Coordinates of C-alpha atoms and ligand atoms in Angstrom, one line a residue:
X1 CA 134.3 83.0 126.4
X2 CA 135.9 82.2 123.0
X3 CA 134.2 83.8 120.0
X4 CA 131.5 81.9 118.2
X5 CA 132.3 81.1 114.5
X6 CA 129.8 81.0 111.7
X7 CA 130.7 79.7 108.2
X8 CA 129.2 81.2 105.1
X9 CA 126.1 79.3 104.1
X10 CA 127.1 78.9 100.5
X11 CA 130.8 78.4 101.0
X12 CA 131.5 81.9 99.6
X13 CA 133.6 82.9 102.5
X14 CA 134.4 86.3 101.1
X15 CA 130.8 87.5 101.7
X16 CA 128.9 87.3 104.9
X17 CA 125.1 87.8 104.8
X18 CA 123.4 89.0 107.9
X19 CA 119.8 89.9 108.7
X20 CA 118.8 92.0 111.6
X21 CA 115.3 91.3 113.1
X22 CA 114.4 93.5 116.1
X23 CA 111.7 94.4 118.6
X24 CA 109.5 91.4 118.0
X25 CA 107.6 92.2 121.3
X26 CA 105.9 88.8 121.7
X27 CA 103.3 88.2 124.4
X28 CA 102.8 84.9 126.3
X29 CA 99.7 84.1 124.2
X30 CA 99.7 84.2 120.4
X31 CA 97.4 86.7 118.7
X32 CA 98.1 89.6 121.1
X33 CA 98.2 93.1 119.6
X34 CA 100.6 95.9 120.3
X35 CA 99.4 99.3 119.0
X36 CA 96.9 97.4 116.9
X37 CA 99.5 95.1 115.3
X38 CA 99.2 91.3 115.7
X39 CA 102.9 90.9 116.7
X40 CA 102.9 87.1 116.0
X41 CA 101.3 87.3 112.6
X42 CA 103.6 90.3 111.7
X43 CA 106.7 88.5 112.8
X44 CA 105.8 85.4 110.9
X45 CA 105.2 87.4 107.7
X46 CA 108.5 89.2 108.1
X47 CA 110.3 86.0 108.5
X48 CA 108.7 84.5 105.4
X49 CA 109.8 87.6 103.5
X50 CA 113.3 87.2 104.8
X51 CA 113.5 83.5 104.0
X52 CA 112.3 84.2 100.5
X53 CA 114.4 87.3 99.7
X54 CA 117.5 86.3 101.6
X55 CA 117.8 82.6 101.4
X56 CA 121.5 82.6 101.9
X57 CA 121.6 84.4 105.2
X58 CA 124.5 83.2 107.3
X59 CA 123.2 84.5 110.6
X60 CA 120.6 86.7 112.2
X61 CA 121.0 89.4 114.8
X62 CA 118.0 89.8 117.0
X63 CA 118.6 93.1 118.7
X64 CA 116.3 93.1 121.7
X65 CA 112.8 93.7 122.9
X66 CA 112.2 90.1 121.8
X67 CA 109.2 89.9 124.1
X68 CA 106.7 92.4 125.4
X69 CA 105.4 90.0 128.1
X70 CA 108.5 88.7 129.9
X71 CA 107.4 85.1 130.4
X72 CA 108.9 81.7 129.4
X73 CA 106.0 81.1 126.9
X74 CA 106.9 84.3 125.0
X75 CA 110.5 83.1 124.5
X76 CA 109.4 79.6 123.6
X77 CA 107.2 80.9 120.8
X78 CA 109.9 83.3 119.7
X79 CA 112.3 80.3 119.3
X80 CA 109.7 78.5 117.2
X81 CA 109.4 81.4 114.8
X82 CA 113.1 82.0 114.5
X83 CA 113.8 78.4 113.7
X84 CA 112.2 79.0 110.3
X85 CA 115.3 81.1 109.4
X86 CA 117.5 78.0 109.4
X87 CA 120.6 79.8 110.6
X88 CA 122.0 80.8 114.0
X89 CA 120.2 83.7 115.6
X90 CA 122.3 85.8 118.0
X91 CA 120.2 87.5 120.6
X92 CA 120.9 90.5 122.7
X93 CA 118.6 92.0 125.3
X94 CA 116.4 95.1 125.1
X95 CA 114.6 97.0 127.8
X96 CA 111.6 94.7 127.4
X97 CA 113.4 91.5 128.4
X98 CA 113.9 89.0 131.1
X99 CA 117.6 88.4 130.7
X100 CA 117.5 85.1 132.7
X101 CA 114.6 83.8 130.6
X102 CA 116.3 84.8 127.4
X103 CA 119.6 83.1 128.4
X104 CA 117.6 80.0 129.4
X105 CA 115.9 79.9 126.0
X106 CA 119.3 80.2 124.3
X107 CA 120.5 77.2 126.2
X108 CA 117.4 75.2 125.2
X109 CA 117.3 76.2 121.5
X110 CA 120.3 75.2 119.5
X111 CA 119.6 77.9 116.9
X112 CA 119.5 80.7 119.5
X113 CA 122.8 82.0 120.8
X114 CA 123.7 84.7 123.3
X115 CA 127.5 84.9 122.5
X116 CA 129.0 88.3 122.7
X117 CA 131.4 87.8 119.9
X118 CA 131.0 86.1 116.5
X119 CA 133.5 85.8 113.7
X120 CA 132.3 85.2 110.2
X121 CA 134.7 85.3 107.3
X122 CA 137.0 88.3 107.6
X123 CA 134.5 90.0 110.0
X124 CA 133.7 90.1 113.6
X125 CA 130.4 91.0 115.3
X126 CA 130.4 92.2 118.9
X127 CA 127.2 92.2 120.8
X128 CA 126.7 94.6 123.7
X129 CA 124.1 94.7 126.5
X130 CA 122.7 98.2 126.9
X131 CA 119.5 97.2 128.6
X132 CA 118.7 97.9 132.3
X133 CA 115.1 96.6 132.6
X134 CA 112.7 97.9 133.7
X135 CA 114.4 101.2 132.9
X136 CA 113.5 102.1 129.2
X137 CA 116.7 103.9 128.5
X138 CA 120.1 102.5 127.5
X139 CA 123.3 102.4 129.4
X140 CA 126.6 100.5 128.8
X141 CA 128.1 99.3 132.1
X142 CA 131.8 99.4 132.5
X143 CA 132.1 95.7 131.9
X144 CA 130.5 96.1 128.5
X145 CA 132.8 98.8 127.5
X146 CA 135.8 96.9 128.8
X147 CA 134.7 93.8 126.8
X148 CA 134.5 95.9 123.7
X149 CA 137.9 97.5 124.2
X150 CA 139.5 94.1 124.9
X151 CA 137.9 92.5 121.9
X152 CA 138.9 95.3 119.5
X153 CA 142.4 95.5 120.9
X154 CA 142.9 91.7 120.5
X155 CA 142.4 91.9 116.7
X156 CA 142.4 95.5 115.7
X157 CA 142.7 94.9 112.0
X158 CA 139.6 92.8 111.6
X159 CA 136.5 94.7 110.2
X160 CA 133.9 94.8 112.9
X161 CA 130.2 95.5 113.5
X162 CA 128.9 96.4 116.9
X163 CA 125.3 95.5 117.8
X164 CA 123.2 96.7 120.8
X165 CA 119.6 97.5 121.6
X166 CA 119.6 101.2 122.2
X167 CA 120.7 103.9 119.8
X168 CA 123.9 105.7 120.8
X169 CA 123.2 108.6 118.5
X170 CA 120.3 111.0 118.2
X171 CA 117.7 109.9 115.7
X172 CA 115.9 113.3 115.7
X173 CA 112.9 112.1 117.6
X174 CA 112.9 113.6 121.1
X175 CA 111.0 110.9 123.0
X176 CA 113.2 108.3 121.5
X177 CA 116.4 110.3 122.0
X178 CA 115.5 110.5 125.8
X179 CA 116.1 106.7 125.9
X180 CA 119.3 106.6 123.9
X181 CA 122.5 105.2 125.4
X182 CA 123.1 107.6 128.4
X183 CA 126.8 107.1 128.3
X184 CA 127.3 107.1 124.6
X185 CA 130.5 109.1 125.1
X186 CA 132.1 106.1 126.7
X187 CA 131.2 104.0 123.7
X188 CA 132.5 106.6 121.3
X189 CA 135.8 106.9 123.3
X190 CA 136.4 103.2 122.5
X191 CA 135.2 103.2 118.9
X192 CA 137.3 106.2 118.1
X193 CA 140.4 104.3 118.8
X194 CA 139.7 101.5 116.4
X195 CA 139.5 102.3 112.7
X196 CA 138.1 98.9 111.7
X197 CA 134.7 99.3 113.3
X198 CA 132.5 99.8 110.3
X199 CA 129.0 99.9 111.7
X200 CA 126.9 100.1 114.9
X201 CA 123.6 98.3 114.5
X202 CA 120.7 98.8 116.9
X203 CA 117.0 98.3 117.5
X204 CA 114.6 100.0 120.0
X205 CA 113.5 102.8 117.6
X206 CA 111.0 100.7 115.5
X207 CA 112.0 102.7 112.3
X208 CA 114.6 102.9 109.6
X209 CA 117.6 105.1 110.5
X210 CA 121.0 105.7 109.1
X211 CA 123.7 108.2 110.0
X212 CA 127.5 108.4 110.0
X213 CA 129.7 109.5 112.9
X214 CA 133.5 109.5 112.7
X215 CA 133.5 107.1 109.7
X216 CA 131.2 104.6 111.5
X217 CA 127.7 103.9 110.1
X218 CA 124.9 103.9 112.7
X219 CA 122.0 101.8 111.5
X220 CA 118.5 101.4 113.0
X221 CA 115.9 99.0 111.7
X222 CA 112.1 98.8 111.5
X223 CA 110.5 96.5 114.1
X224 CA 109.0 93.2 112.9
X225 CA 105.7 94.5 114.2
X226 CA 104.7 98.0 115.5
X227 CA 106.3 101.0 113.8
X228 CA 107.1 104.4 115.4
X229 CA 106.8 107.6 113.4
X230 CA 110.2 109.1 112.5
X231 CA 110.7 112.7 113.8
X232 CA 107.9 112.5 116.3
X233 CA 108.3 114.6 119.4
X234 CA 106.2 112.2 121.5
X235 CA 105.2 108.6 121.1
X236 CA 103.4 108.1 117.8
X237 CA 102.8 105.0 115.7
X238 CA 103.6 104.9 112.0
X239 CA 101.5 103.2 109.3
X240 CA 104.6 101.9 107.4
X241 CA 104.8 98.1 107.1
X242 CA 107.1 96.1 109.3
X243 CA 110.5 94.9 108.1
X244 CA 114.1 94.1 108.8
X245 CA 117.6 95.1 107.8
X246 CA 120.1 93.1 105.7
X247 CA 123.8 93.5 105.7
X248 CA 126.4 92.1 103.3
X249 CA 130.0 92.1 104.7
X250 CA 132.5 91.7 101.9
X251 CA 136.2 91.6 101.6
X252 CA 138.4 94.6 102.6
X253 CA 135.8 95.8 105.0
X254 CA 133.2 96.6 102.4
X255 CA 129.7 96.8 103.9
X256 CA 126.4 97.0 102.0
X257 CA 123.1 97.3 103.8
X258 CA 119.4 98.1 103.3
X259 CA 116.0 97.7 104.8
X260 CA 113.2 95.5 103.5
X261 CA 109.5 95.9 104.4
X262 CA 106.4 94.0 103.7
X263 CA 104.0 95.5 101.2
X264 CA 101.5 96.4 103.9
X265 CA 101.2 96.1 107.7
X266 CA 99.9 92.9 109.2
X267 CA 96.9 93.7 111.4
Ligands
FE2_301 FE1 110.9 97.9 121.2

């Protein structure tokens, strides 16, 4: 498959503006709650914040667990909410996903994409599938690692961001770390050969996280709904509001990023 191309929204090709929305966990019926959070209302509020604070976003990365109830109605409503962003949304699967239904929704919704490679300006984004539903943990099949290797080798001087659902690094929360990418060494073996990979962006953890390994930034984001407590040994919710990550990809591989949250949770 040839890479998808996205043009900068404001014609300022030197700067690509990206938003990461993750772990939307929608149910088939609106108004359902996950851990006390109305996931529909929370997602809608997060999207309104994103549209207001980042009106020039060129594309969105939706990094998995897009539904909690794996039914067509969940994906249809997701597509409706994401249309408000008015830019392409590149989706990858999480452990809470029906990959067939997600692919079908991407075929039916012009703003939803499931491409594995996107070029924008000087940059390239590579989307990997680490999900093995119904297993909660992450794993990168040989085909995913081979795709990554081939893509990076084909244009090794282009600054790149890798996106996937599961964290490949420890986030210091034992119950979450038990679900990280089981064969992360295979991923690192590829990434360590290519100097232009600048960041690995992931979901799954429902919390803000940043670390650096071998010059690559590892970036986790809050969920659009339910938050998990950083550092927790076992499953624990967090009262912090929902949010999302923004990234600005500039010339010469410069990457700026941060996390935005609502003022308070949506319950
Ligand atoms: Fe999740």
